[in-house]
């Protein structure tokens, strides 16, 4: 009995993470929400061609990423030569409606 | 086996088989023999009975557009050396039937049922022609793997029946379990027949998560196929996508950079460790040893977050690409891997020490869920389950890929075939994996990460075997225009599921969860 | 007790207070795999490990839909899972909420063009909360459950207004 206590508690202390009372930041390079830098994007459409699930659409001066379709693969960011699309580390994305998952980004460049 | 003996193998065929050979060719370690359709079953039986080869796969491709026939491929691995044998037969499109292999080779059972419902190829003499995945409302005469099937047209639902095996007698009860289970596991249906406590028959019905991955893959360009193959069976996504990449690379004749080979090895082993931790934790949990289970889960979580720190993905996704890998491990990555592994090893030793000394745990796992080596051999099981039943097979050693050839490791082997043996195999494999990662980190040369693969010629066949944590996975690709013409995936679970029906026999129902956990098979990889 | 440990305590109390307020007891979640690739299952299993330990918030993963306040559905809903999914839903007492977890459950994800797949759970059930990801990391699932709790709270309020 004490052996377990020793191994489990005394040796490791509390292992439980503090999320959500404390913010959690995923490690660098982690594949979170694909995000658009409106200053750098030039609407070339490469990201949307590269996306395996067709989650990205371009219309007018807007890039729309549908997080409901996105599989967080990072293909879009890899295909974007101008730094417009990048993988953020954002993961708190749960919503109550399908519509809210379609994230619109205004493109200024 | 060297090329010499492989050629002799053809010369040594009994005359009746030799006369049925249409053509044969030898390329590196891969012998391809085309035989007439009526000799296919005889040839396959000869490979198993005389050459003691292992059945790897039996599958078909629809080539009616090209030569009016279906091609059936039966693939074997020779027991010694790296030799692969493919026996191929053409089956005329107007008469889609052939002699079943199942009466001679039990392991062909599910493969032939799969071809039956996918291609409408009738195996005459097959004892059990119930559908494997397309039961419940699938119309007869609709064969989704044929080329003239259009996946975008919805298939209507028609009422159909499915007959389970029945055991009858006084005091025998049936217990249906699933498809939705009590635990957080994938869906599948288990039907137990019990006489009192002991199980006298178990029938497993899979297919609930059948999605149509092989068909989908035929429409995806190669780079996207990598992403799909990462999601065939999520927890061994890396080794699956590795097999797919290697199959395409072998068609293109691509030369994967040395550094990428080492990285692939390291990532494969990282995947094995976190999965084995989960399995070991699962066994502890199902034997009511909560402390051990939690310790194992904590270790698994540490591996998952190590994966994320190194590659950006907890499941090592988006790492493989055709021609190499995308993620490098730099100096600081190496350092964090080695610190993590040292800590992991210490804590794992504690855990193992506890688990192997716990009488209450040992009492539950010893002699539970026995799979004898004979049964294992006949059922053609692979992976840790085979190695716990005395079958010395490991793809990493027998058909080396990535950098396994240059690294040293041993293959744990147990003979008991019970839950204990399977647990011990997994425990020892974790230690081997840790050492493999360390070796790979030490010896990894500098260099490129990914070779350019431009030209994947159409109409060629590429095949690759990899060892996932569940055993040997196969990806077989016949290339088309920029995408596979046919992509056959064979997850280790597909060979191992029938074995669980045997292992459960005679055990009591409450022991089923722990037996199932010690097998830990993938439903998704099986159902595709 | 160190400061950090105290944080965990307060956090637990807060979330617990929330579940108690909404449900008057802890919240029971039933996970249904409707055709996932099993990586989503690995992450749900991680939630019950001592690293994420959702039991500390009064959230339980239960064995039967009959005990469930919420269904956590993964996978694109394969043809063979349509009926079991609906049966599970019917077995859960109302008000029940449906959480679609992962790209597959939301839209079909990478499998949406397969012949034996549907395009997510919403074709069959009213979905209340969506958790994007492939798979969503454990923290993202916790956040999704918090959103679900808020939803349940508003729905209960709605129900009591009607009375
Ligand atoms: S994000 Fe990049 S790839 Fe996409 S449209 Fe903008 S510039 Fe082109
Ligand atoms: S991460 Fe992948 S799935 Fe998501 S938008 Fe980018 S390319 Fe598409
Ligand atoms: S969302 Fe991604 S991880 Fe989850 S089941 Fe679908 S493919 Fe697998």
JSON list of C-alpha atoms and ligand atoms in Angstrom, two decimals, chain B residues 231 317, chain C residues 35-40 74-75 101-105 110-111 133-136, ligand 3:
[
{"chain": "B", "resi": 231, "resn": "UNK", "atom": "CA", "xyz": [-6.27, 8.31, -40.75]},
{"chain": "B", "resi": 317, "resn": "UNK", "atom": "CA", "xyz": [0.53, 13.48, -38.43]},
{"chain": "C", "resi": 35, "resn": "UNK", "atom": "CA", "xyz": [-16.88, 5.60, -37.49]},
{"chain": "C", "resi": 36, "resn": "UNK", "atom": "CA", "xyz": [-13.85, 7.48, -36.25]},
{"chain": "C", "resi": 37, "resn": "UNK", "atom": "CA", "xyz": [-10.27, 6.54, -37.06]},
{"chain": "C", "resi": 38, "resn": "UNK", "atom": "CA", "xyz": [-9.70, 5.94, -33.30]},
{"chain": "C", "resi": 39, "resn": "UNK", "atom": "CA", "xyz": [-7.37, 8.88, -32.67]},
{"chain": "C", "resi": 40, "resn": "UNK", "atom": "CA", "xyz": [-10.38, 10.77, -31.34]},
{"chain": "C", "resi": 74, "resn": "UNK", "atom": "CA", "xyz": [-16.91, 11.07, -33.06]},
{"chain": "C", "resi": 75, "resn": "UNK", "atom": "CA", "xyz": [-16.60, 9.91, -36.65]},
{"chain": "C", "resi": 101, "resn": "UNK", "atom": "CA", "xyz": [-16.14, 16.03, -31.80]},
{"chain": "C", "resi": 102, "resn": "UNK", "atom": "CA", "xyz": [-13.57, 16.19, -34.56]},
{"chain": "C", "resi": 103, "resn": "UNK", "atom": "CA", "xyz": [-13.67, 17.16, -38.21]},
{"chain": "C", "resi": 104, "resn": "UNK", "atom": "CA", "xyz": [-15.32, 13.86, -39.09]},
{"chain": "C", "resi": 105, "resn": "UNK", "atom": "CA", "xyz": [-18.28, 14.31, -36.78]},
{"chain": "C", "resi": 110, "resn": "UNK", "atom": "CA", "xyz": [-11.38, 13.71, -44.90]},
{"chain": "C", "resi": 111, "resn": "UNK", "atom": "CA", "xyz": [-13.89, 10.87, -45.31]},
{"chain": "C", "resi": 133, "resn": "UNK", "atom": "CA", "xyz": [-9.80, 19.32, -34.59]},
{"chain": "C", "resi": 134, "resn": "UNK", "atom": "CA", "xyz": [-8.40, 16.16, -36.06]},
{"chain": "C", "resi": 135, "resn": "UNK", "atom": "CA", "xyz": [-8.32, 15.02, -33.34]},
{"chain": "C", "resi": 136, "resn": "UNK", "atom": "CA", "xyz": [-9.10, 17.88, -30.92]},
{"chain": "D", "resi": 3, "resn": "LIG", "atom": "S1", "xyz": [-11.63, 13.85, -36.72]},
{"chain": "D", "resi": 3, "resn": "LIG", "atom": "FE1", "xyz": [-9.63, 13.13, -37.37]},
{"chain": "D", "resi": 3, "resn": "LIG", "atom": "S2", "xyz": [-8.87, 12.06, -35.57]},
{"chain": "D", "resi": 3, "resn": "LIG", "atom": "FE2", "xyz": [-11.07, 12.25, -35.30]},
{"chain": "D", "resi": 3, "resn": "LIG", "atom": "S3", "xyz": [-11.91, 10.41, -36.17]},
{"chain": "D", "resi": 3, "resn": "LIG", "atom": "FE3", "xyz": [-11.89, 11.91, -37.80]},
{"chain": "D", "resi": 3, "resn": "LIG", "atom": "S4", "xyz": [-9.98, 11.54, -38.87]},
{"chain": "D", "resi": 3, "resn": "LIG", "atom": "FE4", "xyz": [-9.81, 10.55, -36.91]}
]
